[in-house]
mmCIF file with all atom_site columns, C-alpha atoms in Angstrom:
data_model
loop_
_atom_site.group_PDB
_atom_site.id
_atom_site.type_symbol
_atom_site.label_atom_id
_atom_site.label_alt_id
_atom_site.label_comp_id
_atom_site.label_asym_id
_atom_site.label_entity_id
_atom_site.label_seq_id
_atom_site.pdbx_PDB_ins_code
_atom_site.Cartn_x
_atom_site.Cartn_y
_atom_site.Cartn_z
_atom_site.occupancy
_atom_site.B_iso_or_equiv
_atom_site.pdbx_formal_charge
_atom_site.auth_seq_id
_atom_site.auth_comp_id
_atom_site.auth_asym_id
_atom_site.auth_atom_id
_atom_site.pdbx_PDB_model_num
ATOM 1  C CA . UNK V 1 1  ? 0.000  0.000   0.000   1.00 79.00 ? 1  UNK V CA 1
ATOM 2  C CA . UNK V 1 2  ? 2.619  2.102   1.062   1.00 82.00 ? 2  UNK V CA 1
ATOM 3  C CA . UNK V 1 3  ? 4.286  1.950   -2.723  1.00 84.00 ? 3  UNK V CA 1
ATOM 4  C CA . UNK V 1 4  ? 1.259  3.215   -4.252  1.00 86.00 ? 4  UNK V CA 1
ATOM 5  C CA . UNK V 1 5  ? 1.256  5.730   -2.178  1.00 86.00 ? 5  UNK V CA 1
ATOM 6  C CA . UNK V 1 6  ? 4.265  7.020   -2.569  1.00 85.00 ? 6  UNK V CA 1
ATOM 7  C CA . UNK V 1 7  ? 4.324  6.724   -6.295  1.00 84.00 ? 7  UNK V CA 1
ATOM 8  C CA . UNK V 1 8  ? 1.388  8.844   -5.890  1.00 86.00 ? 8  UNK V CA 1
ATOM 9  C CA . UNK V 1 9  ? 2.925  11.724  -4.142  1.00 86.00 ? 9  UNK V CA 1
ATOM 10 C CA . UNK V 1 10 ? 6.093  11.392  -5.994  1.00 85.00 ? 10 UNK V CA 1
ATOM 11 C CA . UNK V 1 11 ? 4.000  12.288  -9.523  1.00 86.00 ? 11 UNK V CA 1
ATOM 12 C CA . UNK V 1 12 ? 1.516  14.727  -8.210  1.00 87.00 ? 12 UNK V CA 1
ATOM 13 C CA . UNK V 1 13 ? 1.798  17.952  -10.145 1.00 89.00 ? 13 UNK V CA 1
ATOM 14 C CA . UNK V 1 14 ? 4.080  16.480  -12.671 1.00 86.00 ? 14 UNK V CA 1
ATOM 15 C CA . UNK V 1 15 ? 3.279  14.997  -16.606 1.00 88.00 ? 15 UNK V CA 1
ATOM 16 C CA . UNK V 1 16 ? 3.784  11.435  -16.313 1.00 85.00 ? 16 UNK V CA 1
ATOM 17 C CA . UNK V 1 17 ? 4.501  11.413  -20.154 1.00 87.00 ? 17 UNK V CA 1
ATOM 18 C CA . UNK V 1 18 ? 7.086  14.476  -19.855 1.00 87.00 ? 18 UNK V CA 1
ATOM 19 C CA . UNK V 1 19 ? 9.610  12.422  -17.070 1.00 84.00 ? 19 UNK V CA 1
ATOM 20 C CA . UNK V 1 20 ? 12.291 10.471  -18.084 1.00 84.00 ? 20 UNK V CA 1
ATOM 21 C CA . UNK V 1 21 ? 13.744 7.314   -17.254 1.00 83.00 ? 21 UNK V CA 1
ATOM 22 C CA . UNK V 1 22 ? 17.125 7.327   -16.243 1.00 84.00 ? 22 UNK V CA 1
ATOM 23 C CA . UNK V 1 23 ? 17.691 4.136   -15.049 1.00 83.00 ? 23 UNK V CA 1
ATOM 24 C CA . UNK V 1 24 ? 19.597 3.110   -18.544 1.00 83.00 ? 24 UNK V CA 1
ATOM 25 C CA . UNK V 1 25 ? 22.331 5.332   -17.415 1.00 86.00 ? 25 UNK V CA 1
ATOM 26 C CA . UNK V 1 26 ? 22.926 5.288   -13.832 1.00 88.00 ? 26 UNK V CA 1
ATOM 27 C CA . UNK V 1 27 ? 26.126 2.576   -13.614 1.00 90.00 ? 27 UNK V CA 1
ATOM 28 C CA . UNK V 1 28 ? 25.883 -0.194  -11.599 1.00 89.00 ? 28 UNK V CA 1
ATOM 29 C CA . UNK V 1 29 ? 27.942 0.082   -8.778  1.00 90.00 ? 29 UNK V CA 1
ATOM 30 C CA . UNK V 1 30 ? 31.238 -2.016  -8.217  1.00 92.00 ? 30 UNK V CA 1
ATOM 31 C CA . UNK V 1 31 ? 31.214 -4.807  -5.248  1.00 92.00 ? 31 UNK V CA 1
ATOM 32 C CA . UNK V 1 32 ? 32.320 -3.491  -2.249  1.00 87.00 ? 32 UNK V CA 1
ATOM 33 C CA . UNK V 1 33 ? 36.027 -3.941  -1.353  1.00 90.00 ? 33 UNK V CA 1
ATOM 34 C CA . UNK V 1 34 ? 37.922 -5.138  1.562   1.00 89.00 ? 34 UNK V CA 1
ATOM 35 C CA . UNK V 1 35 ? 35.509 -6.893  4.712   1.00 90.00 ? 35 UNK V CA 1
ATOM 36 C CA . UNK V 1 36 ? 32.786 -5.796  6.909   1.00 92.00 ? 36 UNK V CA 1
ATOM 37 C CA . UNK V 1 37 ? 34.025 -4.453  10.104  1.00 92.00 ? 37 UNK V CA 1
ATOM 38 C CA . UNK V 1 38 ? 34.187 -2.246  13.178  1.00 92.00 ? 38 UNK V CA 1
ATOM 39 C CA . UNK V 1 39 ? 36.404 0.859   13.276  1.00 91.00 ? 39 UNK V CA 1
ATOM 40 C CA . UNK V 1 40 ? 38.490 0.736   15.771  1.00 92.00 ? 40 UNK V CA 1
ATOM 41 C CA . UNK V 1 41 ? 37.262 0.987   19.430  1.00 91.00 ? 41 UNK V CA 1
ATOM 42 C CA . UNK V 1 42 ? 33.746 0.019   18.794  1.00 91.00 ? 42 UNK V CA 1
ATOM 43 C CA . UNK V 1 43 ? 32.588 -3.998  19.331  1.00 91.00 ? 43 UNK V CA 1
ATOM 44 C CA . UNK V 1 44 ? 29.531 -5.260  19.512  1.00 90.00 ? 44 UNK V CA 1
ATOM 45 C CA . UNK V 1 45 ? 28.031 -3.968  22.396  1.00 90.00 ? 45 UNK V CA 1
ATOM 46 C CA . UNK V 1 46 ? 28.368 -0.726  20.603  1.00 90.00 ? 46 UNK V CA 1
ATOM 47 C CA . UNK V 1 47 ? 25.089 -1.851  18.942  1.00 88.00 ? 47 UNK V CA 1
ATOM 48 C CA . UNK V 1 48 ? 21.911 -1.218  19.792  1.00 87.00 ? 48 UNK V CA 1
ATOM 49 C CA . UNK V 1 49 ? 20.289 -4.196  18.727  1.00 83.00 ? 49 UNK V CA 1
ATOM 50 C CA . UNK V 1 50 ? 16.524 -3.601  17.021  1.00 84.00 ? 50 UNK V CA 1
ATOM 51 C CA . UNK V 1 51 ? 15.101 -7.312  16.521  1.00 83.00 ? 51 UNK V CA 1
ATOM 52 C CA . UNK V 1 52 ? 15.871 -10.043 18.775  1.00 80.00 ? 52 UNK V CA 1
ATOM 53 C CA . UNK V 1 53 ? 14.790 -12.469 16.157  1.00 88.00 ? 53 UNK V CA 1
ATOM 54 C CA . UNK V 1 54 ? 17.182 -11.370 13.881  1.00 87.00 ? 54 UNK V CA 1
ATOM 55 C CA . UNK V 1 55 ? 20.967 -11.336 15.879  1.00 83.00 ? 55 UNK V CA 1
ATOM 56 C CA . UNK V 1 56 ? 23.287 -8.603  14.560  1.00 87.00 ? 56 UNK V CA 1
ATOM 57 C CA . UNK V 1 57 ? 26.503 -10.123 12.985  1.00 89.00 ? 57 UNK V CA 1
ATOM 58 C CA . UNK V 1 58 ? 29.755 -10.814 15.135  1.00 89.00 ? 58 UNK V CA 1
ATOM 59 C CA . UNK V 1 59 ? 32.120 -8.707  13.283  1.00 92.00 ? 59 UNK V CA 1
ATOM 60 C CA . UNK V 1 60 ? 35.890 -7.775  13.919  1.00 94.00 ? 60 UNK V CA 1
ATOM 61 C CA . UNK V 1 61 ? 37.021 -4.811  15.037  1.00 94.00 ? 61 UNK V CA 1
ATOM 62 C CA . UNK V 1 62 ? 40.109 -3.233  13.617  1.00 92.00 ? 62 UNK V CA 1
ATOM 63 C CA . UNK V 1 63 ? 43.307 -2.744  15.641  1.00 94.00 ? 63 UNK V CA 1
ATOM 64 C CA . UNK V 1 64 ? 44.864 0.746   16.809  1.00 93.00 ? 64 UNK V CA 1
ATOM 65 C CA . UNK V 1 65 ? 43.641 3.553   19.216  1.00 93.00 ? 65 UNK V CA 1
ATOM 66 C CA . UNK V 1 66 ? 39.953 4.765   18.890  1.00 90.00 ? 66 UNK V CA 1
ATOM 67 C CA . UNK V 1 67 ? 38.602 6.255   15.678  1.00 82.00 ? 67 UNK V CA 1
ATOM 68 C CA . UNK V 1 68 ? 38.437 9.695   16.081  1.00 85.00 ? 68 UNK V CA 1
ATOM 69 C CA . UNK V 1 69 ? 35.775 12.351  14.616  1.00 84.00 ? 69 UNK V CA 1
ATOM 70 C CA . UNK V 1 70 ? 36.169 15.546  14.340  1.00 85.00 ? 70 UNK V CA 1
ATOM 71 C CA . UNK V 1 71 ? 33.151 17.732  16.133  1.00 84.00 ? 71 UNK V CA 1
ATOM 72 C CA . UNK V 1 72 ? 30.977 19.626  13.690  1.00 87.00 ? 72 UNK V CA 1
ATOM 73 C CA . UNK V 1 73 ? 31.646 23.283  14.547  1.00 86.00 ? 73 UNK V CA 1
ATOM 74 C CA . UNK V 1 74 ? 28.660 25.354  15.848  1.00 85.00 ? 74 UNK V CA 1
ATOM 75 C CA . UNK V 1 75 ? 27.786 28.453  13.496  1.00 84.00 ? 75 UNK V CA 1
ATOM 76 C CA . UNK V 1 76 ? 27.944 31.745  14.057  1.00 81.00 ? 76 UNK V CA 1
ATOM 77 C CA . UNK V 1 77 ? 25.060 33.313  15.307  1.00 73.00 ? 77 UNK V CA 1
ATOM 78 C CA . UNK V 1 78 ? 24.588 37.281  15.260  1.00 67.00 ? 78 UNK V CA 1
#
C-alpha cells in the first residue's frame, strides 16, 4: 500500500509522459572492497540491537587507538 502511495505523491503535479527514465544510465555500482568491520574501538556492544529475532553479525574490530571524529563546529550566530 505504502508503494502506491508514494508513487502517488512522488508524480503529483508532474506529466507522467514528460519524465524520463534514467535508469539506462545510472552505472551499476562495483562490489564493495575489503571486509565488513568495526572501526576501531567500537565492538559489539556498541550496537543497539533492534530485533531479537534477527541477531546482529559478530564482526571484527580493527586494531589501533579509537577512531576519532572531528566535532561539527557550531555556526555563528549574530
Amino acid at each position: 500500500m505504502f508503494q502506491f502511495v508514494f508513487h502517488d505523491l512522488s508524480t503529483l503535479g508532474q506529466d507522467i509522459n514528460s519524465l524520463v527514465d534514467c535508469t539506462e544510465v545510472v552505472p551499476i555500482p562495483a562490489p564493495p572492497q575489503g571486509h565488513t568491520h568495526f572501526p576501531a574501538g567500537l565492538t559489539n556492544k556498541d550496537i543497539e540491537q533492534a530485533c531479537a529475532e534477527t541477531p546482529f553479525p559478530t564482526l571484527p574490530t580493527d586494531p589501533g587507538p579509537a577512531t576519532a571524529v572531528a566535532p561539527v563546529p557550531k555556526p555563528n550566530r549574530k
